[in-house]
Short mmCIF file of C-alpha atoms and ligand atoms in Angstrom, two decimals:
data_model
loop_
_atom_site.label_atom_id
_atom_site.label_comp_id
_atom_site.label_asym_id
_atom_site.label_seq_id
_atom_site.Cartn_x
_atom_site.Cartn_y
_atom_site.Cartn_z
CA UNK J 166 -107.28 -71.97 137.15
CA UNK J 167 -109.04 -70.18 140.14
CA UNK J 168 -106.87 -66.78 140.29
CA UNK J 169 -103.60 -68.20 139.37
CA UNK J 170 -103.59 -67.83 135.71
CA UNK J 171 -102.39 -63.48 137.28
CA UNK J 172 -99.51 -65.18 137.62
CA UNK J 173 -98.62 -67.12 135.38
CA UNK J 174 -99.58 -64.45 133.10
CA UNK J 175 -96.08 -62.36 133.85
CA UNK J 176 -96.52 -61.01 130.51
CA UNK J 177 -98.50 -60.38 126.61
CA UNK J 178 -96.90 -63.85 125.20
CA UNK J 179 -97.29 -65.56 128.76
CA UNK J 180 -101.41 -64.66 128.75
CA UNK J 181 -101.05 -66.14 125.30
CA UNK J 182 -100.58 -69.33 125.55
CA UNK J 183 -102.73 -69.52 128.92
CA UNK J 184 -105.45 -68.68 126.08
CA UNK J 185 -103.86 -71.48 123.83
CA UNK J 186 -103.93 -73.58 127.19
CA UNK J 187 -107.79 -72.93 127.02
CA UNK J 188 -110.15 -72.14 124.20
CA UNK J 189 -110.82 -74.97 121.90
CA UNK J 190 -108.30 -74.81 118.94
CA UNK J 191 -110.76 -73.74 115.90
CA UNK J 192 -111.24 -71.01 118.82
CA UNK J 193 -107.68 -69.81 119.64
CA UNK J 194 -106.75 -69.81 116.19
CA UNK J 195 -109.68 -67.78 114.69
CA UNK J 196 -108.23 -65.45 116.99
CA UNK J 197 -104.44 -66.23 117.11
CA UNK J 198 -104.92 -66.79 113.00
CA UNK J 199 -103.81 -64.48 109.46
CA UNK J 200 -104.34 -65.03 106.05
CA UNK J 201 -102.56 -67.59 104.15
CA UNK J 202 -98.95 -67.75 105.29
CA UNK J 203 -99.38 -65.17 107.85
CA UNK J 204 -96.36 -63.41 106.34
CA UNK J 205 -97.45 -59.96 107.51
CA UNK J 206 -98.42 -61.28 111.12
CA UNK J 207 -94.66 -62.12 111.80
CA UNK J 208 -93.87 -58.76 109.99
CA UNK J 209 -95.51 -56.69 112.43
CA UNK J 210 -94.50 -58.27 115.27
CA UNK J 211 -90.11 -58.69 113.76
CA UNK J 212 -90.88 -54.78 113.08
CA UNK J 213 -90.02 -53.64 116.76
CA UNK J 214 -86.96 -55.60 116.64
CA UNK J 215 -85.78 -53.59 113.92
CA UNK J 216 -86.28 -49.95 116.38
CA UNK J 217 -83.41 -50.16 118.93
CA UNK J 218 -83.85 -47.07 121.68
CA UNK J 219 -81.22 -44.86 122.40
CA UNK J 220 -81.85 -43.85 126.39
CA UNK J 221 -81.58 -40.45 128.08
CA UNK J 222 -81.20 -41.20 131.20
CA UNK J 223 -79.50 -38.33 132.81
CA UNK J 224 -82.99 -36.30 132.75
CA UNK J 225 -84.24 -38.18 135.16
CA UNK J 226 -87.76 -38.81 135.10
CA UNK J 227 -88.54 -39.12 138.38
CA UNK J 228 -92.83 -39.87 137.46
CA UNK J 229 -93.56 -40.46 134.28
CA UNK J 230 -97.17 -39.50 133.59
CA UNK J 231 -98.44 -41.81 130.41
CA UNK J 232 -102.09 -39.59 129.43
CA UNK J 233 -102.73 -38.52 126.27
CA UNK J 234 -105.59 -35.89 125.07
CA UNK J 235 -106.87 -38.31 121.67
CA UNK J 236 -110.20 -35.94 119.82
CA UNK J 237 -110.87 -34.71 123.67
CA UNK J 238 -110.52 -37.33 125.93
CA UNK J 239 -107.75 -37.73 128.33
CA UNK J 240 -106.46 -41.89 128.35
CA UNK J 241 -105.13 -42.50 130.52
CA UNK J 242 -102.74 -44.81 128.60
CA UNK J 243 -101.86 -44.64 125.25
CA UNK J 244 -103.08 -48.29 124.51
CA UNK J 245 -107.06 -48.76 123.42
CA UNK J 246 -109.47 -51.55 122.59
CA UNK J 247 -109.37 -51.74 118.82
CA UNK J 248 -112.43 -53.96 117.11
CA UNK J 249 -112.78 -57.19 117.31
CA UNK J 250 -116.05 -59.56 115.79
CA UNK J 251 -117.30 -62.47 118.45
CA UNK J 252 -115.44 -61.37 121.47
CA UNK J 253 -118.41 -63.21 123.20
CA UNK J 254 -117.60 -66.63 121.77
CA UNK J 255 -114.64 -66.24 124.14
CA UNK J 256 -116.04 -65.52 127.06
CA UNK J 257 -119.84 -64.93 128.07
CA UNK J 258 -120.73 -61.87 127.03
CA UNK J 259 -116.72 -61.15 125.95
CA UNK J 260 -116.85 -57.34 124.57
CA UNK J 261 -119.01 -56.05 127.58
CA UNK J 262 -116.42 -57.44 130.64
CA UNK J 263 -113.30 -56.03 127.69
CA UNK J 264 -115.17 -52.38 126.95
CA UNK J 265 -116.11 -52.36 131.37
CA UNK J 266 -112.22 -53.40 131.62
CA UNK J 267 -111.60 -50.60 128.93
CA UNK J 268 -113.63 -48.10 130.97
CA UNK J 269 -111.45 -49.40 134.57
CA UNK J 270 -108.18 -48.74 132.79
CA UNK J 271 -109.36 -45.14 131.68
CA UNK J 272 -109.48 -46.44 128.56
CA UNK J 273 -111.32 -47.02 125.58
CA UNK J 274 -112.67 -49.67 123.84
CA UNK J 275 -113.84 -49.69 120.27
CA UNK J 276 -116.65 -52.21 119.60
CA UNK J 277 -116.62 -54.31 116.36
CA UNK J 278 -119.01 -54.06 113.67
CA UNK J 279 -119.62 -57.94 113.84
CA UNK J 280 -119.94 -58.34 118.14
CA UNK J 281 -121.99 -60.95 119.12
CA UNK J 282 -123.47 -57.88 122.14
CA UNK J 283 -125.47 -55.20 119.78
CA UNK J 284 -124.21 -51.69 119.21
CA UNK J 285 -126.85 -50.57 122.45
CA UNK J 286 -125.94 -53.09 124.21
CA UNK J 287 -122.31 -51.94 124.66
CA UNK J 288 -123.89 -48.58 125.80
CA UNK J 289 -125.30 -49.54 128.34
CA UNK J 290 -122.93 -50.60 130.66
CA UNK J 291 -122.35 -46.93 130.10
CA UNK J 292 -118.19 -48.02 129.47
CA UNK J 293 -116.24 -44.63 127.70
CA UNK J 294 -114.75 -43.00 125.86
CA UNK J 295 -116.55 -46.29 122.71
CA UNK J 296 -116.17 -45.74 119.71
CA UNK J 297 -118.38 -48.30 117.22
CA UNK J 298 -116.86 -49.72 113.79
CA UNK J 299 -118.17 -49.80 110.46
CA UNK J 300 -117.67 -51.38 106.86
CA UNK J 301 -118.63 -49.96 103.51
CA UNK J 302 -121.76 -51.96 102.71
CA UNK J 303 -122.82 -52.99 99.43
CA UNK J 304 -126.30 -51.89 100.22
CA UNK J 305 -125.14 -48.25 101.52
CA UNK J 306 -128.47 -47.97 103.76
CA UNK J 307 -127.29 -50.02 106.19
CA UNK J 308 -124.49 -48.08 106.11
CA UNK J 309 -126.05 -45.37 107.12
CA UNK J 310 -128.42 -47.54 110.21
CA UNK J 311 -124.75 -48.60 111.08
CA UNK J 312 -124.07 -45.02 112.04
CA UNK J 313 -127.07 -43.72 112.97
CA UNK J 314 -127.52 -46.02 115.50
CA UNK J 315 -123.98 -45.10 116.62
CA UNK J 316 -124.51 -41.85 116.75
CA UNK J 317 -127.89 -41.94 119.05
CA UNK J 318 -126.35 -44.50 121.01
CA UNK J 319 -123.98 -42.10 122.55
CA UNK J 320 -120.36 -43.04 120.85
CA UNK J 321 -117.78 -41.16 120.47
CA UNK J 322 -115.86 -40.97 117.24
CA UNK J 323 -116.75 -43.62 114.59
CA UNK J 324 -113.94 -45.67 112.97
CA UNK J 325 -114.77 -46.60 109.27
CA UNK J 326 -112.04 -49.82 108.46
CA UNK J 327 -110.62 -50.22 104.65
CA UNK J 328 -108.92 -52.73 104.47
CA UNK J 329 -111.73 -55.26 104.72
CA UNK J 330 -114.06 -54.75 100.83
CA UNK J 331 -113.04 -58.85 100.35
CA UNK J 332 -112.96 -61.43 102.94
CA UNK J 333 -109.13 -62.36 104.24
CA UNK J 334 -108.23 -66.32 103.10
CA UNK J 335 -107.93 -67.04 106.96
CA UNK J 336 -106.70 -70.32 105.80
CA UNK J 337 -106.31 -72.22 110.07
CA UNK J 338 -109.86 -71.73 109.59
CA UNK J 339 -110.47 -73.63 106.88
CA UNK J 340 -108.47 -76.27 107.36
CA UNK J 341 -109.72 -76.63 111.79
CA UNK J 342 -113.00 -76.57 109.60
CA UNK J 343 -114.14 -73.36 112.67
CA UNK J 344 -117.96 -73.11 112.62
CA UNK J 345 -120.77 -70.25 114.29
CA UNK J 346 -121.53 -71.45 116.67
CA UNK J 347 -118.55 -73.85 116.78
CA UNK J 348 -119.23 -77.70 116.35
CA UNK J 349 -117.44 -80.68 118.46
CA UNK J 350 -118.28 -84.11 117.17
CA UNK J 351 -118.12 -86.84 120.53
CA UNK J 352 -114.05 -87.66 119.92
CA UNK J 353 -113.23 -83.52 119.66
CA UNK J 354 -115.28 -83.39 123.15
CA UNK J 355 -113.11 -86.17 124.27
CA UNK J 356 -109.63 -84.41 123.62
CA UNK J 357 -111.10 -81.41 125.27
CA UNK J 358 -111.21 -82.31 128.63
CA UNK J 359 -108.95 -79.32 129.68
CA UNK J 360 -111.20 -77.09 127.61
CA UNK J 361 -113.95 -78.36 130.04
CA UNK J 362 -114.57 -75.07 131.58
CA UNK J 363 -115.01 -73.01 128.84
CA UNK J 364 -116.98 -75.32 126.95
CA UNK J 365 -119.56 -75.30 130.57
CA UNK J 366 -119.54 -70.68 130.37
CA UNK J 367 -120.42 -71.30 126.94
CA UNK J 368 -121.90 -74.04 125.82
CA UNK J 369 -125.37 -71.56 127.97
CA UNK J 370 -124.45 -69.03 125.48
CA UNK J 371 -124.29 -71.17 121.66
CA UNK J 372 -127.54 -70.48 120.97
CA UNK J 373 -127.27 -66.76 121.81
CA UNK J 374 -124.24 -66.03 119.15
CA UNK J 375 -124.90 -63.81 116.47
CA UNK J 376 -123.43 -61.01 114.55
CA UNK J 377 -125.73 -59.35 117.17
CA UNK J 378 -125.65 -55.72 114.52
CA UNK J 379 -126.97 -57.58 111.75
CA UNK J 380 -130.06 -58.91 113.05
CA UNK J 381 -133.94 -57.30 112.31
CA UNK J 382 -136.19 -56.76 114.81
CA UNK J 383 -138.05 -59.98 115.09
CA UNK J 384 -135.53 -61.40 112.93
CA UNK J 385 -134.32 -65.01 113.41
CA UNK J 386 -131.54 -65.81 112.06
CA UNK J 387 -128.55 -68.07 112.52
CA UNK J 388 -125.10 -66.85 112.91
CA UNK J 389 -124.27 -69.11 109.84
CA UNK J 390 -126.73 -67.40 107.96
CA UNK J 391 -125.38 -63.96 109.32
CA UNK J 392 -121.90 -65.59 108.32
CA UNK J 393 -123.01 -65.96 104.57
CA UNK J 394 -124.30 -63.38 104.18
CA UNK J 395 -121.39 -61.46 105.47
CA UNK J 396 -118.84 -61.32 101.74
CA UNK J 397 -121.84 -60.62 100.39
CA UNK J 398 -122.74 -57.83 101.91
CA UNK J 399 -119.24 -55.97 101.59
CA UNK J 400 -118.59 -53.80 98.86
CA UNK J 401 -114.70 -54.27 96.33
CA UNK J 402 -116.37 -51.04 95.60
CA UNK J 403 -115.93 -48.65 98.21
CA UNK J 404 -114.50 -45.84 96.99
CA UNK J 405 -113.41 -41.65 98.67
CA UNK J 406 -117.09 -41.21 97.85
CA UNK J 407 -118.25 -43.75 100.67
CA UNK J 408 -115.96 -42.07 103.43
CA UNK J 409 -117.55 -37.95 101.81
CA UNK J 410 -120.92 -39.72 103.06
CA UNK J 411 -119.63 -40.37 106.34
CA UNK J 412 -117.80 -37.56 106.51
CA UNK J 413 -120.99 -35.90 106.04
CA UNK J 414 -123.68 -37.68 107.49
CA UNK J 415 -120.82 -38.46 111.04
CA UNK J 416 -121.23 -36.10 113.75
CA UNK J 417 -117.72 -36.31 115.41
CA UNK J 418 -114.27 -37.60 114.82
CA UNK J 419 -113.81 -40.41 112.42
CA UNK J 420 -111.22 -41.71 111.92
CA UNK J 421 -110.03 -44.42 109.39
CA UNK J 422 -108.73 -47.58 109.36
CA UNK J 423 -106.37 -50.05 107.72
CA UNK J 424 -104.15 -47.10 106.26
CA UNK J 425 -100.69 -48.25 105.37
CA UNK J 426 -100.31 -45.85 101.92
CA UNK J 427 -98.91 -41.71 102.69
CA UNK J 428 -100.72 -40.96 99.55
CA UNK J 429 -104.29 -42.66 101.59
CA UNK J 430 -103.53 -40.66 104.33
CA UNK J 431 -103.30 -37.45 103.07
CA UNK J 432 -106.71 -37.59 101.29
CA UNK J 433 -107.60 -38.51 104.24
CA UNK J 434 -106.96 -35.13 106.17
CA UNK J 435 -108.33 -33.40 102.49
CA UNK J 436 -111.85 -35.00 103.35
CA UNK J 437 -111.72 -33.86 106.39
CA UNK J 438 -111.26 -37.35 108.25
CA UNK J 439 -110.45 -36.65 112.52
CA UNK J 440 -107.91 -39.19 113.08
CA UNK J 441 -106.29 -42.53 110.46
CA UNK J 442 -104.98 -45.84 112.57
CA UNK J 443 -101.94 -47.84 110.55
CA UNK J 444 -103.04 -51.27 110.05
CA UNK J 445 -103.29 -54.08 108.06
CA UNK J 446 -105.97 -55.46 109.95
CA UNK J 447 -103.37 -58.32 112.40
CA UNK J 448 -102.24 -59.26 109.24
CA UNK J 449 -105.70 -61.19 108.35
CA UNK J 450 -106.88 -59.63 104.94
CA UNK J 451 -103.91 -59.02 102.62
CA UNK J 452 -101.19 -61.32 103.29
CA UNK J 453 -98.31 -59.68 102.46
CA UNK J 454 -99.25 -55.90 103.40
CA UNK J 455 -96.68 -53.72 104.65
CA UNK J 456 -95.29 -54.17 109.02
CA UNK J 457 -97.43 -51.45 110.51
CA UNK J 458 -94.36 -49.91 112.08
CA UNK J 459 -91.96 -50.12 108.75
CA UNK J 460 -95.78 -48.39 106.99
CA UNK J 461 -95.30 -45.38 110.07
CA UNK J 462 -93.27 -43.01 109.27
CA UNK J 463 -94.28 -42.40 105.63
CA UNK J 464 -98.00 -42.39 106.65
CA UNK J 465 -97.20 -39.53 110.35
CA UNK J 466 -94.97 -37.89 107.10
CA UNK J 467 -97.74 -37.44 104.60
CA UNK J 468 -100.01 -36.14 108.04
CA UNK J 469 -97.86 -33.55 108.68
CA UNK J 470 -99.35 -33.30 112.21
CA UNK J 471 -102.11 -32.13 111.29
CA UNK J 472 -104.36 -35.22 112.73
CA UNK J 473 -103.38 -38.04 115.16
CA UNK J 474 -101.72 -40.88 113.86
CA UNK J 475 -102.71 -44.39 115.34
CA UNK J 476 -101.37 -48.11 115.10
CA UNK J 477 -102.50 -51.38 115.46
CA UNK J 478 -100.85 -54.82 114.62
CA UNK J 479 -98.45 -57.18 116.76
CA UNK J 480 -97.69 -54.56 119.50
CA UNK J 481 -97.34 -57.05 122.65
CA UNK J 482 -94.99 -55.15 124.77
CA UNK J 483 -95.53 -51.94 126.08
CA UNK J 484 -91.87 -50.73 124.75
CA UNK J 485 -93.57 -51.18 121.30
CA UNK J 486 -96.11 -48.99 121.97
CA UNK J 487 -92.78 -46.10 122.81
CA UNK J 488 -91.55 -47.59 119.59
CA UNK J 489 -94.41 -46.16 118.04
CA UNK J 490 -95.09 -42.84 119.35
CA UNK J 491 -90.92 -42.12 119.38
CA UNK J 492 -92.12 -42.22 115.69
CA UNK J 493 -95.11 -40.25 115.69
CA UNK J 494 -97.98 -42.45 116.27
CA UNK J 495 -100.63 -40.35 118.99
CA UNK J 496 -101.70 -43.49 120.69
CA UNK J 497 -101.89 -47.50 120.04
CA UNK J 498 -104.64 -50.38 119.57
CA UNK J 499 -104.69 -53.88 121.13
CA UNK J 500 -106.32 -56.84 118.98
CA UNK J 501 -105.24 -59.92 120.20
CA UNK J 502 -103.68 -59.19 123.69
CA UNK J 503 -107.27 -58.23 124.23
CA UNK J 504 -109.10 -61.46 123.25
CA UNK J 505 -106.66 -63.74 125.23
CA UNK J 506 -107.24 -62.06 128.23
CA UNK J 507 -110.85 -62.54 127.84
CA UNK J 508 -110.29 -66.07 126.83
CA UNK J 509 -108.71 -66.62 130.34
CA UNK J 510 -110.90 -64.37 132.63
CA UNK J 511 -113.34 -62.34 131.11
CA UNK J 512 -113.21 -58.64 132.40
CA UNK J 513 -110.17 -59.55 134.99
CA UNK J 514 -108.41 -60.87 131.63
CA UNK J 515 -108.56 -57.28 129.87
CA UNK J 516 -107.84 -55.94 132.93
CA UNK J 517 -104.63 -57.82 133.38
CA UNK J 518 -103.30 -57.12 130.16
CA UNK J 519 -103.92 -53.57 130.35
CA UNK J 520 -101.63 -53.31 132.80
CA UNK J 521 -99.42 -55.61 132.11
CA UNK J 522 -98.66 -52.40 129.55
CA UNK J 523 -99.33 -49.83 132.17
CA UNK J 524 -96.73 -51.46 133.46
CA UNK J 525 -94.26 -52.34 130.67
CA UNK J 526 -94.56 -48.05 128.98
CA UNK J 527 -94.01 -46.79 132.44
CA UNK J 528 -90.64 -48.89 132.47
CA UNK J 529 -89.47 -47.78 129.41
CA UNK J 530 -90.20 -44.07 129.32
CA UNK J 531 -88.71 -43.87 133.14
CA UNK J 532 -85.42 -46.15 131.96
CA UNK J 533 -84.95 -44.09 128.22
CA UNK J 534 -85.52 -40.76 130.16
CA UNK J 535 -88.98 -39.58 129.83
CA UNK J 536 -91.09 -38.48 132.32
CA UNK J 537 -94.53 -37.10 129.36
CA UNK J 538 -96.35 -39.40 126.29
CA UNK J 539 -94.25 -35.25 124.96
CA UNK J 540 -91.06 -36.01 125.99
CA UNK J 541 -90.87 -38.99 123.45
CA UNK J 542 -89.98 -38.95 119.72
CA UNK J 543 -87.49 -39.92 116.74
CA UNK J 544 -83.65 -39.03 119.50
CA UNK J 545 -84.89 -41.31 121.33
CA UNK J 546 -84.59 -44.66 118.64
CA UNK J 547 -81.05 -45.80 116.42
CA UNK J 548 -82.13 -45.30 112.95
CA UNK J 549 -83.88 -48.52 112.16
CA UNK J 550 -82.41 -50.67 109.36
CA UNK J 551 -85.61 -50.27 107.93
CA UNK J 552 -85.81 -47.54 104.56
CA UNK J 553 -88.60 -45.28 104.86
CA UNK J 554 -87.52 -44.15 108.81
CA UNK J 555 -86.76 -39.94 109.23
CA UNK J 556 -84.01 -40.43 111.72
CA UNK J 557 -81.64 -40.18 109.57
CA UNK J 558 -82.80 -37.04 108.14
CA UNK J 559 -83.16 -35.52 111.38
CA UNK J 560 -79.80 -33.83 112.74
CA UNK J 561 -79.41 -33.05 116.85
CA UNK J 562 -81.72 -34.59 119.55
CA UNK J 563 -82.25 -31.24 120.29
CA UNK J 564 -83.31 -29.49 117.16
CA UNK J 565 -86.31 -32.29 117.48
CA UNK J 566 -89.74 -30.96 117.72
CA UNK J 567 -91.05 -33.13 120.97
CA UNK J 568 -93.86 -30.86 120.16
CA UNK J 569 -96.66 -33.96 119.46
CA UNK J 570 -100.29 -33.40 118.07
CA UNK J 571 -102.94 -34.78 120.58
C1 FMN T 236 -110.56 -62.32 115.35
C2 FMN T 236 -110.38 -60.95 115.52
C3 FMN T 236 -111.57 -60.08 114.89
C4 FMN T 236 -110.68 -59.43 114.34
N1 FMN T 236 -112.61 -58.19 113.36
C5 FMN T 236 -111.76 -56.57 113.31
C6 FMN T 236 -113.29 -56.20 113.26
O1 FMN T 236 -113.96 -56.37 112.93
N2 FMN T 236 -113.35 -54.87 111.97
C7 FMN T 236 -112.07 -54.23 111.93
O2 FMN T 236 -111.60 -53.30 112.10
N3 FMN T 236 -110.87 -55.18 112.55
C8 FMN T 236 -111.19 -56.15 112.73
N4 FMN T 236 -109.96 -57.21 113.39
C9 FMN T 236 -108.51 -55.94 113.16
C10 FMN T 236 -108.52 -55.87 114.59
O3 FMN T 236 -108.88 -54.38 115.11
C11 FMN T 236 -106.59 -54.89 114.27
O4 FMN T 236 -106.32 -54.23 113.33
C12 FMN T 236 -105.80 -56.45 114.50
O5 FMN T 236 -105.96 -57.61 115.65
C13 FMN T 236 -104.62 -55.52 115.14
O6 FMN T 236 -102.86 -56.73 115.51
P1 FMN T 236 -103.37 -57.61 116.90
O7 FMN T 236 -103.84 -57.96 116.63
O8 FMN T 236 -101.84 -58.29 116.18
O9 FMN T 236 -103.25 -56.64 117.59
C14 FMN T 236 -110.26 -58.06 113.95
C15 FMN T 236 -108.60 -58.96 114.72
C16 FMN T 236 -109.02 -60.70 114.67
C17 FMN T 236 -107.15 -60.73 115.84
#
């Protein structure tokens, strides 16, 4: 596709269409799909349409500053790359390509527990800020081990994902017989003429595809064995005592990912957690979980400005980011959009996706009359249909505090 993809990837939806064209169906569906009826995935995306802007163009922001301070780092845009397992399945060295793109764009990259490269190999790129995502495992010693390795490798923040305590039921993967490493019959290969560049690029990688962080030094475990073991590694009995223990262990910002309930958000603050990510895992875990944008106001209210609240799920436009920030988020993370970028052109594809967000956020802020992120607030939104939105409780725009937490 050479550089033609650049012209054709004029927005994130177009990048998704290009990714669909270049990836074998089971690989595309692994990233694109969600749990069961995929209702939470659809709800995540649709929730943004329910929130309309009330722009104030006569504020006349000649230029916009989109930078945000987050956990002591200045990010050039309020969009970070969220953790997505097996990034190296979409492009050789996919995670390191994406991390380099994030660093060049002035934002943070969060490495998944389930990356193909090890957390140390990612750190060798020097890409920063870099965050590491972990789970609570039945073998608590392994949770401690990953945390300590992340500390030693200079990660800037630790993300503890709490909504993956059981594996979600992703039916596209079941239907496609998704296997790792991918296996293709002669018939599949014959049907895959348009996927040939991916196959040629990835074929030499197949033997190296593994969950890098799980491989014990000297052990020769296949990815299939490790993937099979994953469900036994996770612990549905994890609880706040585990959060307390990780809090004691990790010296640096600790962020809980997968918060939807205001009570859990308030508890997180009480436990000394430094930030929460309002997330339903992109609809890949509990189908029917609330759309993240709909859950955001309740979490923002519970946290009451004490720690930053981030959001992911269905963020496809710069305007979606601006909507979330108006409702109290400090920044958004993207999952699938960066995988689509990496699938199309590796680092350049992710850089392109981040640039799309940058341009769209800038344009949306300019059209809304906001010069800085601190100018965004509920006064720029028409009260949405959602019953939880706090906007209706605000009186006039002038009475709304324009001060945002980080
Ligand atoms: C292919 C894929 C793999 C993912 N792997 C992880 C993971 O290892 N850890 C995690 O916390 N979240 C994981 N997620 C969830 C994302 O971090 C994020 O919550 C979600 O993708 C956000 O929704 P979006 O894809 O609509 O942007 C994964 C998502 C996808 C699409």
